[in-house]
Coordinates of C-alpha atoms in Angstrom, one line a residue:
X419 CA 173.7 228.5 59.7
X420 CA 172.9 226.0 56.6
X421 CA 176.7 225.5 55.9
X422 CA 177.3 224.2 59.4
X423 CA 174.7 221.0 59.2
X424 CA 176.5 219.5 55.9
X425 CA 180.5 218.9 57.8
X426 CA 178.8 216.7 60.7
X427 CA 176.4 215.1 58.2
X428 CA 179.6 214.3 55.9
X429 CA 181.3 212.7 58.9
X430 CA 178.8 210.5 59.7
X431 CA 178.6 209.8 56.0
X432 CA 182.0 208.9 56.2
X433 CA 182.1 206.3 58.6
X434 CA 178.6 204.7 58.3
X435 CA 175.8 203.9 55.8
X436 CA 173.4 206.9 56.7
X437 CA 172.5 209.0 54.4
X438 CA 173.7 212.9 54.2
X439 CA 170.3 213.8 53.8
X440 CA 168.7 212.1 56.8
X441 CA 171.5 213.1 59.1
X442 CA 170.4 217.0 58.4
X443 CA 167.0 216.4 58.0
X444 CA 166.8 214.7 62.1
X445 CA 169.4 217.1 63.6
X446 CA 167.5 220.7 62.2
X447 CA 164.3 219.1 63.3
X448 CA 165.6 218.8 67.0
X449 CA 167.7 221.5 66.7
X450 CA 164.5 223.6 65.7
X451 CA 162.4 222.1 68.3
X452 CA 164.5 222.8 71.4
X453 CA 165.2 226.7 70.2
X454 CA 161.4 227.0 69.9
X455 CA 160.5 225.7 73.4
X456 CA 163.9 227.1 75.0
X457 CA 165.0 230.2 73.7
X458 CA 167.8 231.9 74.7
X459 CA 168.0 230.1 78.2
X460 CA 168.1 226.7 76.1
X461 CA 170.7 228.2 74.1
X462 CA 173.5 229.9 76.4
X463 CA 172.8 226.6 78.4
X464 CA 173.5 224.3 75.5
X465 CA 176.6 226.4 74.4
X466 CA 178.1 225.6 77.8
X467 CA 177.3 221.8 77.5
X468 CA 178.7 221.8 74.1
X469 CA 181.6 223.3 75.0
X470 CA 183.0 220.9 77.4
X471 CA 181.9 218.1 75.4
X472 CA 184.2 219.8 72.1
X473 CA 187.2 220.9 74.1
X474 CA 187.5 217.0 76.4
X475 CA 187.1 215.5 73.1
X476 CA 189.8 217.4 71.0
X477 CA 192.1 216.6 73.7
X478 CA 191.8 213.0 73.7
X479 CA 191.4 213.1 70.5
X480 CA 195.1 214.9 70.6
X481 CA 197.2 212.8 73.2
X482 CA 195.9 209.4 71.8
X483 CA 196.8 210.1 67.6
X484 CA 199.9 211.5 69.0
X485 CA 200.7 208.4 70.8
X486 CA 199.4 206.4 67.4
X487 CA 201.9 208.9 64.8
X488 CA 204.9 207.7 66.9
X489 CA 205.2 210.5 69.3
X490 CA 205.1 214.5 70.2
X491 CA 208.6 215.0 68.6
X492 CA 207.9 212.6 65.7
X493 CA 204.5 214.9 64.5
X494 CA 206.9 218.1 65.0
X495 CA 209.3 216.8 62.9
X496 CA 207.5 215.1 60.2
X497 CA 205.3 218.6 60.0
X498 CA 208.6 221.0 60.0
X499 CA 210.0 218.9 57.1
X500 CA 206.9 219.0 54.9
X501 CA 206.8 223.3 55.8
X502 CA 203.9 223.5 57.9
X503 CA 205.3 225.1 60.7
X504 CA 206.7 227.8 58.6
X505 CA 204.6 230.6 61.1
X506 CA 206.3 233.8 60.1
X507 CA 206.1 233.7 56.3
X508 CA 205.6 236.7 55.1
X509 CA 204.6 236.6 51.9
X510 CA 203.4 239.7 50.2
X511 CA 201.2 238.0 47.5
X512 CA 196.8 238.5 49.1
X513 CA 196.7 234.9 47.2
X514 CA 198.5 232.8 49.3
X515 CA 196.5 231.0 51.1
X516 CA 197.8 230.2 54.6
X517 CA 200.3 233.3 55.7
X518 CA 201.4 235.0 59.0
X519 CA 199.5 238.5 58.6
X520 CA 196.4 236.4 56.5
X521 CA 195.9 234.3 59.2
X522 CA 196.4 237.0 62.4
X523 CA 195.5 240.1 60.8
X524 CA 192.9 238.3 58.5
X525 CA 191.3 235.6 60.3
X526 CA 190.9 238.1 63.2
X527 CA 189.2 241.0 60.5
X528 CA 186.6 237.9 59.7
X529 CA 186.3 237.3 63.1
X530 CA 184.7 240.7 63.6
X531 CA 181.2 240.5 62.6
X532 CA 180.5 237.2 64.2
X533 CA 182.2 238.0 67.9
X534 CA 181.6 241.9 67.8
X535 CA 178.6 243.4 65.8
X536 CA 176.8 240.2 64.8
X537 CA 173.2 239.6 66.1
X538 CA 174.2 236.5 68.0
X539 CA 176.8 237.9 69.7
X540 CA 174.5 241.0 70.2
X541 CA 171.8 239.5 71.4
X542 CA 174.4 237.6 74.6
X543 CA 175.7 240.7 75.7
X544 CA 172.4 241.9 75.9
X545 CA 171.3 239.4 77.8
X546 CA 173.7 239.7 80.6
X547 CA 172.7 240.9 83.9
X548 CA 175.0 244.2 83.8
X549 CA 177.6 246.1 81.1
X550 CA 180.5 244.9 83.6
X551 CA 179.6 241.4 83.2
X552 CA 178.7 241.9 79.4
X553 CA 182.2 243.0 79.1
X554 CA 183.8 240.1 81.2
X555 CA 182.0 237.6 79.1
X556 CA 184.0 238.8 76.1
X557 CA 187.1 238.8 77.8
X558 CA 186.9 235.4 79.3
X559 CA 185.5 234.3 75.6
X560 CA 188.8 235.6 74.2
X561 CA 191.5 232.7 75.6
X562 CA 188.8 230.2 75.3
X563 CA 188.4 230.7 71.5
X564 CA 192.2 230.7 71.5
X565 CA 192.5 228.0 73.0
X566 CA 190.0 225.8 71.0
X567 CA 191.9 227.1 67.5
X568 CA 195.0 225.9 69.3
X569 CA 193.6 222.7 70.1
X570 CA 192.2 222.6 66.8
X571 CA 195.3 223.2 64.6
X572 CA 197.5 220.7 66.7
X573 CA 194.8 218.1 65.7
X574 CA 195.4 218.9 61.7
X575 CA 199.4 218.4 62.7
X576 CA 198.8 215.1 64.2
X577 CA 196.7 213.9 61.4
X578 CA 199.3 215.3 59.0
X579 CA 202.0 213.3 60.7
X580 CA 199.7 210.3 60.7
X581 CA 198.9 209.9 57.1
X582 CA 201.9 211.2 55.8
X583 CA 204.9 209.0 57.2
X584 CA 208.3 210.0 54.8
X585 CA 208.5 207.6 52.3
X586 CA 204.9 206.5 52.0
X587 CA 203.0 207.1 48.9
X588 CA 199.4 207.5 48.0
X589 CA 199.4 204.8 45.8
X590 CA 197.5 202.2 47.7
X591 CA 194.5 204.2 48.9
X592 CA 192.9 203.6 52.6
X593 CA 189.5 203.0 52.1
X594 CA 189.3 200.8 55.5
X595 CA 192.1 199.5 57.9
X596 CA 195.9 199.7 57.0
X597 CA 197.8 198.5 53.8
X598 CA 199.2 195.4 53.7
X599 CA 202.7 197.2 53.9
X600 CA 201.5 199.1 57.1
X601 CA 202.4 202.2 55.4
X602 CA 199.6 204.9 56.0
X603 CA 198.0 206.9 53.2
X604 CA 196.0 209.7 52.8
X605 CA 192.2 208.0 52.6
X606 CA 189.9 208.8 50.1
X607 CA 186.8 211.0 51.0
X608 CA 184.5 212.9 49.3
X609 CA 185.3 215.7 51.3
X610 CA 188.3 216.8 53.1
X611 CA 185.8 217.5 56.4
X612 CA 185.6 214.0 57.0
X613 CA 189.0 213.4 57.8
X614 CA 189.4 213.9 61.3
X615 CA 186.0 211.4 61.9
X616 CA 187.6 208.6 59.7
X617 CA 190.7 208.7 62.2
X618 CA 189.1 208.5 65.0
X619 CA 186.7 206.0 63.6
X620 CA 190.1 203.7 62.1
X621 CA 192.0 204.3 65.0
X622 CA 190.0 204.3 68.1
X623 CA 186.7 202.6 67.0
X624 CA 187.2 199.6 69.0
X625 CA 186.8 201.9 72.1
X626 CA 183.6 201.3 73.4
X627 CA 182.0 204.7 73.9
X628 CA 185.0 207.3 72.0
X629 CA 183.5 207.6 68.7
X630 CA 180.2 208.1 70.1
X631 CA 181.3 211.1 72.0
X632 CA 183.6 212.1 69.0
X633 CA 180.7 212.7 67.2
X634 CA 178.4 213.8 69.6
X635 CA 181.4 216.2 69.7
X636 CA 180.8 217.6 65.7
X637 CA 177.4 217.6 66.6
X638 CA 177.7 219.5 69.4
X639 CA 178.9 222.8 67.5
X640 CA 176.5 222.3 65.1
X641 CA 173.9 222.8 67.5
X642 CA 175.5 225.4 69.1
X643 CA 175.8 227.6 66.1
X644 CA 172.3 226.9 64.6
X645 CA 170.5 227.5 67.3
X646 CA 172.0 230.9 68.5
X647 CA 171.6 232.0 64.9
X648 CA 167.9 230.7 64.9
X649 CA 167.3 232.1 68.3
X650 CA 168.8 236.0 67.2
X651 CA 167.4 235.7 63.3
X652 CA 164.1 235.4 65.5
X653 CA 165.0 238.1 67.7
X654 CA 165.7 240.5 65.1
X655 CA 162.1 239.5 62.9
X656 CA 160.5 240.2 66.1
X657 CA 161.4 243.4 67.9
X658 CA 162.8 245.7 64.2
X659 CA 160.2 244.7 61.7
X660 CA 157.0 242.3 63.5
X661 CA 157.0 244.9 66.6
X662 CA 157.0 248.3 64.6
X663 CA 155.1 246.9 62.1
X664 CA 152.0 246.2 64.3
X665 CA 152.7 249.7 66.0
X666 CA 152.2 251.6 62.8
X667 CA 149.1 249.1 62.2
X668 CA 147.4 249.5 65.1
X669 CA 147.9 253.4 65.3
X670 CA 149.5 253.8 68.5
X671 CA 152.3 255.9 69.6
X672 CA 153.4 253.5 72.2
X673 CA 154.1 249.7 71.8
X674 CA 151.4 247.3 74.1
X675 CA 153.5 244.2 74.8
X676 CA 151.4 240.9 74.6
X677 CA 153.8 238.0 75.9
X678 CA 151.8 235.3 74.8
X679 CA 151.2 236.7 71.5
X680 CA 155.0 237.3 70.7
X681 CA 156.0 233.6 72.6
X682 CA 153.7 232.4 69.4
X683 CA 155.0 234.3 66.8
X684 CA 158.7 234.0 67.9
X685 CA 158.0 230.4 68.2
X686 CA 156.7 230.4 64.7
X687 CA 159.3 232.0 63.2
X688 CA 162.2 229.7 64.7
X689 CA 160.1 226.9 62.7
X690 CA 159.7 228.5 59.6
X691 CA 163.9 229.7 59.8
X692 CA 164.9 225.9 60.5
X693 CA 163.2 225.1 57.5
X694 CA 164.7 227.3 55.5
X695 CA 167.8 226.5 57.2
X696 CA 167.7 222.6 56.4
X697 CA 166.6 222.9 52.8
X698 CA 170.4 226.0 52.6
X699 CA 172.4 223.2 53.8
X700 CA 171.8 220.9 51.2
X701 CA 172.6 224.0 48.7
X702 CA 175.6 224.7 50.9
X703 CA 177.3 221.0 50.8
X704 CA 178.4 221.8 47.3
X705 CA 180.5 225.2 47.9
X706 CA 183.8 223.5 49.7
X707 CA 185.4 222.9 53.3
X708 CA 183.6 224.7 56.4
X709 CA 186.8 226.8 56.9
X710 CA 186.6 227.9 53.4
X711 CA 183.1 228.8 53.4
X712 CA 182.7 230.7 56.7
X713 CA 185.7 232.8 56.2
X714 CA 184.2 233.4 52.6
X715 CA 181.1 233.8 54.1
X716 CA 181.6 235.7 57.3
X717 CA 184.8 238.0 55.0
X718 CA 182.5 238.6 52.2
X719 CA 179.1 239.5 53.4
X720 CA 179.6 240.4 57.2
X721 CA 182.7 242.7 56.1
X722 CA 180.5 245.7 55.1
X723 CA 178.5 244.8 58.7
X724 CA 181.3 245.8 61.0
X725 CA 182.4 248.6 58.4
X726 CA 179.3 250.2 59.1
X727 CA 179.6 249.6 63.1
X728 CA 182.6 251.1 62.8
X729 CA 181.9 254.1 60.4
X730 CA 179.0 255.1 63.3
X731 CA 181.6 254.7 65.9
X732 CA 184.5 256.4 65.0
X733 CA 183.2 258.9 61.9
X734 CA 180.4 261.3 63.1
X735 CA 180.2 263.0 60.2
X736 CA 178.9 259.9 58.4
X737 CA 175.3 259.5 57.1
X738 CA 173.2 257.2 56.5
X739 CA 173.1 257.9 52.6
X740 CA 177.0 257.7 52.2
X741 CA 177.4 254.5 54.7
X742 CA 174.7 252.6 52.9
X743 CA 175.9 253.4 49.5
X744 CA 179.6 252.2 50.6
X745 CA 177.9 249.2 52.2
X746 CA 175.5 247.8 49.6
X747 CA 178.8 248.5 46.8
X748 CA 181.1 246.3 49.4
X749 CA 178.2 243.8 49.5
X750 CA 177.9 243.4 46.0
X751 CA 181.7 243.3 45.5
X752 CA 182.2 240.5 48.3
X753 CA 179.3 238.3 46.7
X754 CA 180.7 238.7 43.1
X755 CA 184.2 237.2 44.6
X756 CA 182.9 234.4 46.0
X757 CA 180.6 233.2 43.3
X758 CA 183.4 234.2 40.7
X759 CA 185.8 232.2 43.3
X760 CA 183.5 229.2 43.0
X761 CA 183.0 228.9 39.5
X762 CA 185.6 229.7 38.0
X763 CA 189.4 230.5 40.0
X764 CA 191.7 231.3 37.6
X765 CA 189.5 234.0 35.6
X766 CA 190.1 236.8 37.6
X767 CA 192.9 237.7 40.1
X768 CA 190.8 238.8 42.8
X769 CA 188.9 235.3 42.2
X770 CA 192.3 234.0 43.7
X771 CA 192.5 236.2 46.5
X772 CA 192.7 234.0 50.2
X773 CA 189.4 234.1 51.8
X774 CA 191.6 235.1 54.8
X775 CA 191.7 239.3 52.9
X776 CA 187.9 239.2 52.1
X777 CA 186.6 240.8 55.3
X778 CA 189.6 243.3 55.2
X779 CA 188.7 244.2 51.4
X780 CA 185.1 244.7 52.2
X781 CA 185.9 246.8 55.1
X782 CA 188.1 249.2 53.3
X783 CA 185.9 249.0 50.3
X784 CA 183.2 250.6 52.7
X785 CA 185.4 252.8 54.4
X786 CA 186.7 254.1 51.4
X787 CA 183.2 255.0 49.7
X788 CA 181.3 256.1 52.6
X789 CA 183.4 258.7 53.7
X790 CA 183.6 260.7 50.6
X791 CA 180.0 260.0 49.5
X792 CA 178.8 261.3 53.1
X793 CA 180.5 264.7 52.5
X794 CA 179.0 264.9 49.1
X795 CA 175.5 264.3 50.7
X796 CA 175.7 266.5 53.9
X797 CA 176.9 269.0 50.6
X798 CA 174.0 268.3 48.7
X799 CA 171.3 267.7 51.4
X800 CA 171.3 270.9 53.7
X801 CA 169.4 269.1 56.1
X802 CA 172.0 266.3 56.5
X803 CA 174.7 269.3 57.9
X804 CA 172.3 270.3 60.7
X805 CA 172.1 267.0 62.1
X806 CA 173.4 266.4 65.4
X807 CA 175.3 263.1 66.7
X808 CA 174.2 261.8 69.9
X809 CA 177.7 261.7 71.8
X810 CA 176.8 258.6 73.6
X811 CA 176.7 256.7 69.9
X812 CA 180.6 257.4 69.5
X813 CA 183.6 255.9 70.7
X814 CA 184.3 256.8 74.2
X815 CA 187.7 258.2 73.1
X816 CA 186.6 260.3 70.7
X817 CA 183.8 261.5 72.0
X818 CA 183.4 265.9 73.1
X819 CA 185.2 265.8 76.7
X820 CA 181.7 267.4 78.5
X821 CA 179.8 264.2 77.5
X822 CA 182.2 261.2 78.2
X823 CA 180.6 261.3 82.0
X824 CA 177.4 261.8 81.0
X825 CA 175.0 259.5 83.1
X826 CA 172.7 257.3 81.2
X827 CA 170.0 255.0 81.9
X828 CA 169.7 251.8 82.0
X829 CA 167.2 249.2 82.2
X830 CA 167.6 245.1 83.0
X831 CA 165.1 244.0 80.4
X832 CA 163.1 245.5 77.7
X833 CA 159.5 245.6 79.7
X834 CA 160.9 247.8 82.0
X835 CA 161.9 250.0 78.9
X836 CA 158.3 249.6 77.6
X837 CA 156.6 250.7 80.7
X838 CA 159.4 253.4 81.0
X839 CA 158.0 254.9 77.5
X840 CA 154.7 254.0 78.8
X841 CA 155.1 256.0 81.5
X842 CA 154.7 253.6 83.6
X843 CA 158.4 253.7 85.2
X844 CA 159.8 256.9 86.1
X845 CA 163.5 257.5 84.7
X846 CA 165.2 257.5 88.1
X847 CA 163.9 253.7 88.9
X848 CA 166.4 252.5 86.3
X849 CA 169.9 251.8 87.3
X850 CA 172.1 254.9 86.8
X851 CA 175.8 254.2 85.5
X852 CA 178.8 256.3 83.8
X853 CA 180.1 255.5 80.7

């Protein structure tokens, strides 16, 4: 979450006189505020408003620095001569930054934690009414996000195009307006994140109204992300450690729920994260671009996440001994990568490695150590061997054939499930389905 505040705070940087530090200090403080008062209704609801807002704005944002770089055919051309449209290169060197498989099979590997087993993404599906509609929301999520990377990587064409006419030098630096050759330049900026703001603030700044919403636009996924993480960060504090915690304290076998008193503590806990939070994103301002450090961030440390997802899925002979011994060696491998990356490149060759490979080296770096080191602990610990798998924990497809219809229960929220254990509910009051 910290690493998302700095880009928008750079932008306005960029194009005004306020400072970094009080653009992140007055967006976590609302951001912070509304997710403590809202939730996850103020969340989801948000996400939809910020959506709209990101995707109208990338469009204009398209058409009118198209229209500005001379012209649809005049960006293809100028990017195809310069290379950047080579999109099956199929390079076999991992240190490449920017191929075909890196980006597709890559990208999508350090996707995987975020969309599929992270806690935010978690905590929506969850939320939904039904599974059916759970499942829908990640099929319709899939040509959306598509579509917005689409969107997104025509805009780096066009700005490409833009500051890079043929025959135009970086000689005479754009620090404001046009040189007095009208050729365009690359501008100077602190940070390459602030390039897309400065255009739109050269360019179309005398539009009353577009910059506004172009940067209510970068502030719009910054708010999106923050406060879904804040909102699940809470979740998680709340029901796996706070709740079980005050179980084993107060001696009894089943959970009493207390609404108010959880509202309180959840709320105090989205405070305390968002403070933490703002005082990470100064930290995080110095580690590169945003694409560089989520894909290093989400590739490094969420690799060994969706290994272990994965492991319990389609492995039942896994443990918990051998998966946590492949996950915490993955973890330590991915962070020694990216710091050694940071510091110092060129010291080691998996330094150089493209942040695009890190989620699929952590996953196989888990796979790889868990596997053997569960068989050696179901060998060494008899108990481990007895153990049976709940079938309803694997993959459907590979689970025994007499258990892939068995009927399950589900409930729509989790007081039912409380008074269920409670004994409150009976069993049959839940909605049966088939998996």
């Amino acid at each position: 979450m910290a690493m998302v505040w700095f880009t928008p705070a750079l932008a306005i940087e960029a194009v005004t006189a306020f400072d970094f530090w009080k653009t992140i200090l007055i967006t976590c403080t609302i951001c912070t505020f509304y997710t403590t008062l809202g939730g996850m209704k103020a969340v989801i609801w948000t996400d939809v408003l910020m959506f709209f807002i990101i995707f109208i704005t990338s469009i204009l944002v398209i058409v009118m620095g198209t229209a500005e770089a001379g012209g649809l055919g005049h960006v293809w051309q100028i990017n195809k001569d310069a290379g950047r449209l080579a999109f099956f290169d199929f390079p076999l060197d991992p240190t490449v930054r920017m191929t075909f498989m890196g980006v597709v099979l890559g990208t999508w590997l350090n996707s995987l934690p975020l969309w599929a087993v992270g806690q935010t993404a978690v905590q929506r599906f969850l939320a939904a009414k039904s599974l059916k509609q759970a499942k829908l929301s990640v099929w319709l999520n899939l040509p959306l996000i598509v579509t917005l990377v689409t969107i997104t990587c025509i805009e780096g064409l066009v700005l490409y195009a833009f500051y890079n006419e043929p025959g135009t030098t970086a000689e005479t630096p754009v620090t404001g307006g046009t040189p007095a050759d009208d050729r365009r330049t690359p501008p100077e900026l602190e940070k390459q994140d602030q390039i897309l703001i400065f255009f739109v603030s050269e360019q179309f700044g005398h539009i009353p109204g577009f910059q506004g919403l172009f940067i209510s636009c970068l502030f719009a996924g910054a708010l999106s992300t923050v406060s879904s993480g804040l909102n699940a960060i809470t979740a998680v504090i709340l029901v796996d450690i706070y709740k079980p915690f005050m179980k084993a304290v107060r001696g009894h076998n089943v959970m009493v729920e207390d609404d108010a008193h959880n509202t309180l503590i959840a709320r105090v806990l989205t405070v305390v994260f968002g403070a933490l939070t703002m005082v990470l994103a100064f930290a995080a301002s110095g580690l590169g671009t945003l694409v560089t450090l989520a894909n290093s961030v989400f590739g490094a440390f969420g690799g060994p996440l969706a290994a272990t997802f994965l492991l319990g899925m389609l492995w039942k002979r896994a443990n918990i001994w051998g998966v946590l011994l492949g996950t915490l060696m993955s973890f330590f491998l991915g962070v020694w990568i990216v710091l050694g990356s940071v510091i110092d490149r060129e010291a080691n060759w998996l330094y150089q490695l493209s942040f695009n490979w890190y989620a699929t080296l952590t996953i196989l770096t888990t796979i790889i150590i868990a596997i053997p080191a569960s068989e050696w602990f179901r060998w060494w610990i008899p108990s481990e061997r007895e153990k049976q798998v709940d079938p309803l924990l694997l993959s459907p497809f590979i689970r025994p054939s007499a258990s892939k219809h068995t009927p399950v229960h589900t409930c729509e929220n989790d007081t039912d499930l409380v008074k269920r254990k409670a004994g409150d509910m009976k069993a049959n009051d839940c909605e049966l389905e088939k998996l």
